[in-house]
Amino acid sequence: MSTSLNRREFIGSTLATATTATAGSLVFGFATSATAQGMAPEVNAWVVVQPDEKVIIRIARSEMGQGTLTGLAQMVAEELECDWARVTTEYPTPGQNLARKRVWGNYSTGGSRGIRESQEYVRKGGAAARMMLVQAAADGWKVPASECSAVAGVITHGATGRRTTYGQMASAAARLQPPTEVPLKDPKDWKLVGKRMARLDTVDKTTGKQVYGADLQLPGMLNASIRACPVFGGTVRSFDAAKVTGMPGVKKVVKVGDNAVAVVADTWWRAHQAVTALPIDWDLGPNAGVQQAAFNATLKGGLDAEQAAVGNSHGDVKQALAGAARKIEAVYAYPHQNHATMEPMNATAKWTPERCEVWTPTQNGEAALAAAAEAAGLPPAQCEVYKIHLGGGFGRRGAVHDWVRQAVAIAKQMPGTPIKLLWSREEDMTHGLYHPITQCKLTAGLDAQGNVTALHMRISGQSILAGLFPQNVRDGKDPVVFQGLNNGGGEAMIGYSVPALLVDHAMRNPHVPPGFWRGVNLNQNAVYLECFIDEIAHATRKDPLALRRELMKNHPKHLAVLNAVDPN
């Protein structure tokens, strides 16, 4: 990615990578040093060593309580051979990543991918920095680097016993050409990775020092509270700002997009009291009368629909069920669910005609930057997002940054003034991107001995990709729907073998917007399937564990997990 991208190209490319792994195509670009750019000295993009021996490790992924920050820092420090007691971390901004041709790779943090997808190249970042520090020392001593070693941030020349430190060598190392071949440690030699370490963020969180988005304070900052139309698809007809402009602390009442109104005040509570009292005439739109019963009926109709996208299939299920000695059937349902993060959605934005800056907790800094740039009407190079630790994410703060767009839209109406938008808990619960609603009908065919000969699993319901990334839906099929039910792919693989299998999906999308929610579709798919296995065991008078072991005989990994839980 280059800084010559226009806003539309950047936004499109960012959204395209929001759910796609990029580790395999990452440019290992350490050649652009911050020293050369006039910034704080750095050894490479991942490592800064200060003269006092403090080591700053840069982490592109987001910390939201899951431990990714410490885990990735361990990996860099392992290869760097620094003193762990001197390690701290910082977030490089997505704007810096854009300017430096995505040297830090993918910023998206979700689906347990933070470590899984970036572990190799962050380790190489640490290893490359160590090699450069050792080479700088060797050059100063005029000896081969192969005669030198590094342990805990101290470089030693074996033959003479001369010693120096990373802090003393950092500036010289930053001037070296980065190595092109970067070998990594054998896992048997790891001293930090895989070890239980004290998390780097624990003390600040337990002492209250940690600043979350809701805590942020900036000079001259004002606060905003917002109300959006209570029905998805509805809009604002009108509002009577005069009714609240005289309330204490109120600075301005602004329309935000076509479906929301915000009040800006000196404190958030005053802003919230005013926006709550504000008379708003809503056009509730075509979905005003939709009730849960309508959702349920729509999904129920999909359980027997002729058209459905196939996710996994082998054998002739229709014929096997028709010839079965006995059939068992069950229908399950899974509701919409809000992410309910402890910290409601929030962002602080400052807009001028030349630049837009946003401070926000986000699972994907690049997606937040794209949203800010689009809302600001500025090129991405004239925008910046400063990531803050998240008070919960669970997928809500990943692909879609509606609250960032709102914050920027408000700030544009008060140029030069930082505006902190904080959703109320009520707003957060009623304007989420919800776990998709589905129903599932499972039908099993049994032979005369009670053995499972066929299984049809029909899912009817919402597609996340259809709602967020419709370009990724192919021929009516959302592959994310079939998590845990596929014919391969590690965690996405079904763990049971039956002679005839059909797993399909009748897409039915209500107007409530879907979003990625923690384990996403593994959640309900596992519930559906495991409950039905219990139903079969009950109907055939078989022990539930024995039945599972029988059906898992061709799936050793799944069977190993079951045996680990119950080895008897």
Coordinates of N, CA and C in Angstrom, one line a residue, residues 177-364:
Q177 N 22.1 -1.8 7.4 CA 21.2 -2.4 6.5 C 20.6 -3.6 7.2
P178 N 19.3 -3.8 7.2 CA 18.7 -4.9 7.9 C 19.1 -6.2 7.2
P179 N 19.2 -7.3 7.9 CA 19.5 -8.6 7.3 C 18.4 -9.1 6.4
T180 N 18.8 -9.8 5.3 CA 17.8 -10.4 4.4 C 17.4 -11.8 4.8
E181 N 18.3 -12.5 5.5 CA 18.0 -13.8 6.0 C 17.9 -13.7 7.5
V182 N 16.8 -14.1 8.1 CA 16.6 -14.0 9.5 C 16.2 -15.3 10.1
P183 N 17.2 -16.1 10.6 CA 16.8 -17.4 11.2 C 16.2 -17.2 12.6
L184 N 15.3 -18.1 12.9 CA 14.6 -18.1 14.2 C 15.1 -19.2 15.1
K185 N 14.9 -19.0 16.4 CA 15.3 -20.0 17.4 C 14.5 -21.3 17.2
D186 N 15.1 -22.4 17.5 CA 14.4 -23.7 17.7 C 13.5 -23.6 18.9
P187 N 12.3 -24.0 18.8 CA 11.4 -23.9 20.0 C 11.9 -24.5 21.2
K188 N 12.8 -25.5 21.1 CA 13.4 -26.1 22.3 C 14.2 -25.2 23.1
D189 N 14.7 -24.1 22.4 CA 15.5 -23.1 23.1 C 14.8 -21.9 23.6
W190 N 13.5 -21.9 23.5 CA 12.7 -20.8 24.0 C 12.8 -20.6 25.5
K191 N 13.0 -19.4 25.9 CA 13.0 -19.0 27.4 C 11.8 -18.2 27.8
L192 N 11.1 -17.6 26.9 CA 10.0 -16.7 27.2 C 8.7 -17.3 26.6
V193 N 8.8 -17.6 25.3 CA 7.6 -18.1 24.6 C 7.1 -19.4 25.2
G194 N 5.8 -19.4 25.5 CA 5.2 -20.6 26.1 C 5.3 -20.7 27.6
K195 N 6.0 -19.7 28.2 CA 6.1 -19.6 29.6 C 5.1 -18.7 30.2
R196 N 4.6 -19.0 31.4 CA 3.7 -18.1 32.1 C 4.3 -16.9 32.6
M197 N 4.1 -15.7 32.0 CA 4.7 -14.5 32.4 C 3.7 -13.5 33.0
A198 N 4.1 -12.6 33.8 CA 3.2 -11.6 34.3 C 2.8 -10.7 33.2
R199 N 1.5 -10.4 33.0 CA 1.1 -9.6 31.8 C 1.5 -8.2 32.0
L200 N 1.9 -7.6 30.9 CA 2.5 -6.2 30.9 C 1.4 -5.2 31.3
D201 N 0.1 -5.5 31.1 CA -0.9 -4.5 31.4 C -1.6 -4.7 32.7
T202 N -1.3 -5.7 33.5 CA -2.0 -6.0 34.7 C -2.0 -4.9 35.8
V203 N -0.8 -4.4 36.0 CA -0.6 -3.4 37.1 C -1.4 -2.2 36.8
D204 N -1.3 -1.6 35.6 CA -2.0 -0.4 35.3 C -3.5 -0.6 35.4
K205 N -4.0 -1.8 35.0 CA -5.4 -2.1 35.1 C -5.9 -2.2 36.5
T206 N -5.1 -2.8 37.4 CA -5.5 -3.1 38.7 C -5.4 -1.8 39.6
T207 N -4.5 -0.9 39.2 CA -4.3 0.3 40.0 C -5.2 1.5 39.4
G208 N -5.8 1.3 38.3 CA -6.7 2.3 37.7 C -5.9 3.3 36.9
K209 N -4.6 3.0 36.6 CA -3.8 3.9 35.8 C -4.1 3.8 34.3
Q210 N -4.6 2.6 33.9 CA -4.9 2.4 32.5 C -6.0 3.4 32.0
V211 N -5.7 4.0 30.9 CA -6.6 5.0 30.3 C -7.4 4.2 29.2
Y212 N -8.7 4.2 29.3 CA -9.5 3.6 28.2 C -10.1 4.8 27.5
G213 N -10.8 4.5 26.4 CA -11.4 5.6 25.6 C -12.3 6.5 26.4
A214 N -13.1 5.9 27.3 CA -14.1 6.7 28.1 C -13.3 7.6 29.0
D215 N -12.1 7.3 29.4 CA -11.3 8.1 30.3 C -10.6 9.3 29.7
L216 N -10.4 9.2 28.4 CA -9.5 10.1 27.7 C -9.9 11.6 28.0
Q217 N -8.9 12.4 28.2 CA -9.0 13.9 28.4 C -8.0 14.6 27.5
L218 N -8.5 15.6 26.7 CA -7.7 16.4 25.9 C -7.9 17.9 26.2
P219 N -7.0 18.7 26.0 CA -7.2 20.2 26.3 C -8.3 20.7 25.4
G220 N -9.3 21.4 26.0 CA -10.3 22.0 25.3 C -11.4 21.1 24.8
M221 N -11.4 19.8 25.3 CA -12.3 18.8 24.8 C -13.7 19.0 25.3
L222 N -14.7 18.8 24.5 CA -16.1 18.8 24.8 C -16.6 17.3 24.7
N223 N -17.8 17.1 25.3 CA -18.4 15.7 25.3 C -19.7 15.7 24.6
A224 N -20.0 14.5 24.0 CA -21.2 14.3 23.2 C -21.9 13.1 23.6
S225 N -23.2 13.2 23.6 CA -24.1 12.0 23.8 C -25.0 12.0 22.6
I226 N -25.4 10.8 22.2 CA -26.2 10.6 20.9 C -27.4 9.8 21.1
R227 N -28.4 10.0 20.3 CA -29.6 9.2 20.2 C -29.8 8.9 18.7
A228 N -29.8 7.6 18.3 CA -30.2 7.2 17.0 C -31.6 6.7 16.9
C229 N -32.2 6.6 15.8 CA -33.5 6.1 15.6 C -33.7 4.8 16.3
P230 N -34.7 4.5 17.1 CA -34.8 3.3 17.8 C -35.1 2.1 16.9
V231 N -35.5 2.3 15.7 CA -35.8 1.2 14.7 C -34.7 1.3 13.6
F232 N -34.1 0.2 13.3 CA -33.1 0.1 12.2 C -33.8 0.4 10.9
G233 N -33.2 1.4 10.1 CA -33.8 1.8 8.9 C -34.6 3.1 9.0
G234 N -34.8 3.5 10.3 CA -35.6 4.8 10.5 C -34.7 6.0 10.4
T235 N -35.3 7.2 10.3 CA -34.6 8.4 10.2 C -35.1 9.5 11.1
V236 N -34.4 10.6 11.1 CA -34.9 11.8 11.9 C -35.7 12.7 11.0
R237 N -37.0 12.9 11.4 CA -37.8 13.9 10.7 C -37.4 15.3 11.1
S238 N -37.4 15.5 12.4 CA -37.1 16.9 12.9 C -36.8 16.8 14.4
F239 N -36.2 17.8 15.0 CA -36.0 17.9 16.4 C -36.0 19.3 16.8
D240 N -36.3 19.6 18.1 CA -36.5 21.0 18.6 C -35.3 21.3 19.5
A241 N -34.2 21.8 18.9 CA -33.0 22.1 19.7 C -33.2 23.2 20.7
A242 N -34.2 24.1 20.5 CA -34.4 25.2 21.4 C -34.8 24.7 22.8
K243 N -35.4 23.5 22.8 CA -35.9 23.0 24.1 C -34.7 22.6 25.1
V244 N -33.5 22.4 24.5 CA -32.4 22.0 25.4 C -31.2 22.9 25.4
T245 N -31.2 23.8 24.4 CA -29.9 24.7 24.3 C -29.7 25.5 25.6
G246 N -30.7 25.7 26.4 CA -30.5 26.5 27.6 C -30.2 25.7 28.8
M247 N -30.1 24.3 28.6 CA -29.7 23.5 29.8 C -28.3 23.7 30.1
P248 N -27.9 23.4 31.4 CA -26.5 23.7 31.9 C -25.5 23.0 31.0
G249 N -24.5 23.7 30.6 CA -23.3 23.1 29.9 C -23.5 22.8 28.4
V250 N -24.7 22.9 27.9 CA -24.9 22.6 26.5 C -24.3 23.6 25.6
K251 N -23.5 23.1 24.6 CA -22.8 23.9 23.6 C -23.5 23.9 22.3
K252 N -24.0 22.7 21.9 CA -24.5 22.6 20.5 C -25.4 21.4 20.4
V253 N -26.4 21.5 19.5 CA -27.2 20.3 19.2 C -27.0 20.1 17.7
V254 N -26.6 18.9 17.3 CA -26.3 18.6 15.9 C -26.9 17.3 15.4
K255 N -27.3 17.4 14.1 CA -27.8 16.2 13.5 C -26.6 15.4 13.0
V256 N -26.7 14.0 13.1 CA -25.6 13.2 12.8 C -26.1 12.2 11.7
G257 N -25.7 12.3 10.5 CA -26.3 11.5 9.4 C -27.7 11.8 9.3
D258 N -28.5 10.7 8.8 CA -29.9 10.9 8.6 C -30.7 10.2 9.7
N259 N -30.0 9.6 10.7 CA -30.8 8.8 11.7 C -30.5 9.1 13.1
A260 N -29.7 10.2 13.4 CA -29.3 10.4 14.8 C -29.1 11.9 15.1
V261 N -29.2 12.3 16.4 CA -29.0 13.6 16.9 C -28.1 13.5 18.1
A262 N -27.2 14.5 18.2 CA -26.2 14.5 19.3 C -26.3 15.8 20.0
V263 N -26.0 15.8 21.3 CA -25.8 17.1 22.0 C -24.4 17.1 22.5
V264 N -23.8 18.3 22.3 CA -22.4 18.5 22.8 C -22.5 19.5 24.0
A265 N -21.8 19.1 25.1 CA -21.8 19.9 26.3 C -20.4 19.8 27.0
D266 N -20.3 20.5 28.1 CA -19.0 20.5 28.8 C -18.7 19.2 29.5
T267 N -19.7 18.5 29.9 CA -19.5 17.2 30.5 C -20.5 16.2 29.8
W268 N -20.1 14.9 29.9 CA -20.9 13.9 29.2 C -22.3 13.8 29.9
W269 N -22.4 13.9 31.2 CA -23.7 13.7 31.9 C -24.6 14.8 31.5
R270 N -24.1 16.0 31.3 CA -25.0 17.1 30.9 C -25.4 16.9 29.4
A271 N -24.5 16.5 28.6 CA -24.8 16.2 27.2 C -25.9 15.1 27.2
H272 N -25.8 14.1 28.0 CA -26.7 12.9 28.0 C -28.1 13.4 28.5
Q273 N -28.1 14.2 29.6 CA -29.4 14.7 30.1 C -30.1 15.5 29.0
A274 N -29.4 16.3 28.3 CA -30.0 17.1 27.3 C -30.5 16.3 26.1
V275 N -29.7 15.4 25.6 CA -30.1 14.6 24.5 C -31.3 13.7 24.8
T276 N -31.4 13.3 26.1 CA -32.5 12.5 26.6 C -33.8 13.3 26.6
A277 N -33.7 14.6 27.0 CA -34.8 15.5 27.0 C -35.2 16.1 25.6
L278 N -34.3 15.9 24.7 CA -34.5 16.5 23.4 C -35.7 15.9 22.6
P279 N -36.7 16.8 22.2 CA -37.8 16.2 21.5 C -37.4 15.9 20.0
I280 N -37.5 14.6 19.7 CA -37.1 14.2 18.3 C -38.3 13.5 17.7
D281 N -38.7 13.9 16.5 CA -39.7 13.3 15.7 C -39.1 12.3 14.7
W282 N -39.3 11.0 15.0 CA -38.7 9.9 14.2 C -39.6 9.5 13.1
D283 N -39.0 9.2 11.9 CA -39.7 8.4 10.9 C -39.2 7.0 11.1
L284 N -40.0 6.2 11.7 CA -39.6 4.8 12.1 C -39.4 3.9 10.9
G285 N -39.8 4.3 9.7 CA -39.5 3.5 8.5 C -40.3 2.2 8.4
P286 N -40.0 1.4 7.4 CA -40.7 0.2 7.1 C -40.6 -0.9 8.1
N287 N -39.7 -0.8 9.0 CA -39.5 -1.9 10.0 C -40.2 -1.7 11.3
A288 N -40.9 -0.6 11.4 CA -41.5 -0.2 12.7 C -42.4 -1.2 13.3
G289 N -43.1 -2.0 12.5 CA -44.0 -3.0 13.0 C -43.5 -4.4 13.1
V290 N -42.2 -4.6 12.8 CA -41.7 -5.9 12.8 C -41.5 -6.4 14.2
Q291 N -42.0 -7.6 14.5 CA -41.8 -8.2 15.8 C -41.0 -9.5 15.7
Q292 N -40.6 -10.1 16.8 CA -39.8 -11.3 16.9 C -40.6 -12.4 16.2
A293 N -41.9 -12.5 16.3 CA -42.6 -13.6 15.7 C -42.4 -13.6 14.2
A294 N -42.2 -12.4 13.6 CA -42.0 -12.4 12.1 C -40.6 -13.0 11.8
F295 N -39.6 -12.7 12.6 CA -38.3 -13.3 12.4 C -38.4 -14.8 12.5
N296 N -39.1 -15.3 13.5 CA -39.2 -16.7 13.7 C -39.9 -17.4 12.6
A297 N -41.0 -16.8 12.1 CA -41.7 -17.4 11.0 C -40.8 -17.5 9.7
T298 N -40.1 -16.4 9.5 CA -39.2 -16.4 8.3 C -38.2 -17.5 8.4
L299 N -37.6 -17.6 9.5 CA -36.5 -18.6 9.7 C -37.1 -20.0 9.6
K300 N -38.3 -20.2 10.2 CA -39.0 -21.5 10.1 C -39.2 -21.9 8.7
G301 N -39.6 -21.0 7.9 CA -39.9 -21.3 6.4 C -38.6 -21.7 5.7
G302 N -37.5 -21.3 6.2 CA -36.2 -21.7 5.5 C -35.8 -23.1 5.9
L303 N -36.4 -23.7 6.9 CA -36.0 -25.0 7.3 C -36.4 -26.1 6.3
D304 N -37.4 -25.8 5.5 CA -37.9 -26.8 4.5 C -37.8 -26.2 3.1
A305 N -37.1 -25.1 2.9 CA -37.1 -24.5 1.6 C -36.3 -25.4 0.6
E306 N -36.7 -25.3 -0.6 CA -36.0 -26.0 -1.7 C -34.6 -25.5 -1.9
Q307 N -34.5 -24.2 -1.9 CA -33.2 -23.6 -2.2 C -32.3 -23.4 -1.0
A308 N -31.1 -23.9 -1.0 CA -30.2 -23.8 0.1 C -28.7 -24.0 -0.4
A309 N -27.8 -23.2 0.2 CA -26.4 -23.3 -0.2 C -25.8 -24.5 0.6
V310 N -25.0 -25.3 -0.1 CA -24.4 -26.5 0.5 C -23.1 -26.1 1.0
G311 N -22.8 -26.5 2.3 CA -21.5 -26.2 2.9 C -20.7 -27.5 3.0
N312 N -21.3 -28.6 3.2 CA -20.6 -29.9 3.3 C -21.5 -31.0 2.9
S313 N -21.0 -31.9 2.1 CA -21.9 -33.0 1.6 C -21.1 -34.2 1.1
H314 N -21.6 -35.4 1.4 CA -21.1 -36.6 0.8 C -22.2 -37.6 0.9
G315 N -22.2 -38.5 0.0 CA -23.3 -39.6 0.0 C -24.6 -39.0 -0.5
D316 N -25.6 -39.8 -0.6 CA -26.9 -39.4 -1.0 C -27.8 -39.4 0.3
V317 N -27.9 -38.2 0.9 CA -28.7 -38.1 2.1 C -30.2 -38.3 1.9
K318 N -30.7 -37.8 0.8 CA -32.1 -38.0 0.6 C -32.5 -39.5 0.5
Q319 N -31.7 -40.2 -0.3 CA -32.0 -41.6 -0.5 C -31.8 -42.4 0.9
A320 N -30.7 -42.0 1.6 CA -30.4 -42.7 2.9 C -31.5 -42.5 3.9
L321 N -32.0 -41.3 4.0 CA -33.1 -41.0 4.9 C -34.4 -41.7 4.5
A322 N -34.6 -41.8 3.2 CA -35.9 -42.5 2.7 C -35.8 -43.9 3.0
G323 N -34.6 -44.5 3.1 CA -34.5 -46.0 3.3 C -34.2 -46.3 4.8
A324 N -34.2 -45.3 5.6 CA -33.8 -45.5 7.0 C -34.9 -46.3 7.8
A325 N -34.4 -47.2 8.7 CA -35.4 -47.9 9.5 C -36.1 -47.0 10.5
R326 N -35.4 -45.9 10.9 CA -35.9 -45.0 11.8 C -35.3 -43.6 11.6
K327 N -36.1 -42.6 11.8 CA -35.6 -41.2 11.7 C -35.8 -40.4 13.0
I328 N -34.9 -39.6 13.3 CA -34.9 -38.7 14.5 C -34.8 -37.3 14.0
E329 N -35.6 -36.4 14.5 CA -35.6 -35.0 14.0 C -35.7 -34.1 15.2
A330 N -35.0 -32.9 15.1 CA -35.1 -31.9 16.2 C -34.8 -30.6 15.5
V331 N -35.4 -29.5 16.1 CA -35.3 -28.2 15.7 C -34.8 -27.3 16.8
Y332 N -33.7 -26.5 16.6 CA -33.2 -25.6 17.6 C -33.2 -24.2 17.1
A333 N -33.0 -23.3 18.0 CA -32.9 -21.9 17.6 C -31.9 -21.1 18.4
Y334 N -31.3 -20.1 17.8 CA -30.3 -19.3 18.5 C -30.7 -17.8 18.2
P335 N -30.7 -16.9 19.2 CA -31.3 -15.6 19.1 C -30.2 -14.6 18.7
H336 N -30.7 -13.4 18.3 CA -29.8 -12.2 18.3 C -29.1 -12.0 19.6
Q337 N -27.9 -11.6 19.7 CA -27.2 -11.3 20.9 C -26.3 -10.1 20.8
N338 N -26.3 -9.2 21.7 CA -25.5 -8.0 21.7 C -24.1 -8.4 22.3
H339 N -23.1 -7.7 21.8 CA -21.8 -7.9 22.3 C -21.6 -7.5 23.8
A340 N -22.4 -6.4 24.2 CA -22.4 -6.0 25.6 C -21.0 -5.8 26.2
T341 N -20.2 -5.1 25.5 CA -18.8 -4.8 26.0 C -18.9 -4.0 27.3
M342 N -18.0 -4.2 28.2 CA -18.1 -3.4 29.5 C -18.0 -1.9 29.2
E343 N -17.2 -1.5 28.2 CA -17.0 -0.1 27.8 C -17.9 0.1 26.6
P344 N -18.9 1.0 26.7 CA -19.7 1.3 25.5 C -18.9 1.9 24.4
M345 N -19.4 2.0 23.2 CA -18.7 2.5 22.0 C -18.3 4.0 22.3
N346 N -17.1 4.4 21.9 CA -16.7 5.7 22.1 C -15.5 6.1 21.2
A347 N -15.4 7.4 20.9 CA -14.3 7.9 20.1 C -14.2 9.4 20.4
T348 N -13.0 9.9 20.4 CA -12.7 11.3 20.5 C -12.2 11.7 19.1
A349 N -12.8 12.8 18.5 CA -12.4 13.2 17.2 C -12.1 14.7 17.2
K350 N -11.1 15.1 16.5 CA -10.7 16.5 16.2 C -10.6 16.7 14.7
W351 N -11.4 17.6 14.2 CA -11.4 17.8 12.7 C -11.1 19.2 12.4
T352 N -10.2 19.4 11.4 CA -10.0 20.7 10.7 C -10.1 20.4 9.2
P353 N -10.2 21.4 8.4 CA -10.2 21.2 6.9 C -8.9 20.5 6.4
E354 N -7.9 20.5 7.2 CA -6.6 20.0 6.8 C -6.3 18.6 7.4
R355 N -6.9 18.3 8.6 CA -6.5 17.1 9.3 C -7.6 16.6 10.2
C356 N -7.7 15.3 10.3 CA -8.7 14.6 11.3 C -7.9 13.6 12.1
E357 N -8.1 13.7 13.4 CA -7.5 12.8 14.4 C -8.5 12.2 15.2
V358 N -8.4 10.9 15.5 CA -9.3 10.1 16.3 C -8.6 9.3 17.3
W359 N -9.1 9.3 18.5 CA -8.6 8.4 19.6 C -9.7 7.5 19.9
T360 N -9.5 6.2 19.8 CA -10.6 5.2 20.0 C -10.1 3.8 20.3
P361 N -10.8 3.1 21.1 CA -10.6 1.6 21.3 C -11.1 0.9 20.0
T362 N -10.2 0.2 19.4 CA -10.6 -0.5 18.1 C -9.9 -1.8 18.0
Q363 N -10.5 -2.8 17.4 CA -9.9 -4.1 17.1 C -9.2 -4.0 15.8
N364 N -9.3 -3.0 15.0 CA -8.7 -2.9 13.7 C -8.4 -1.4 13.4

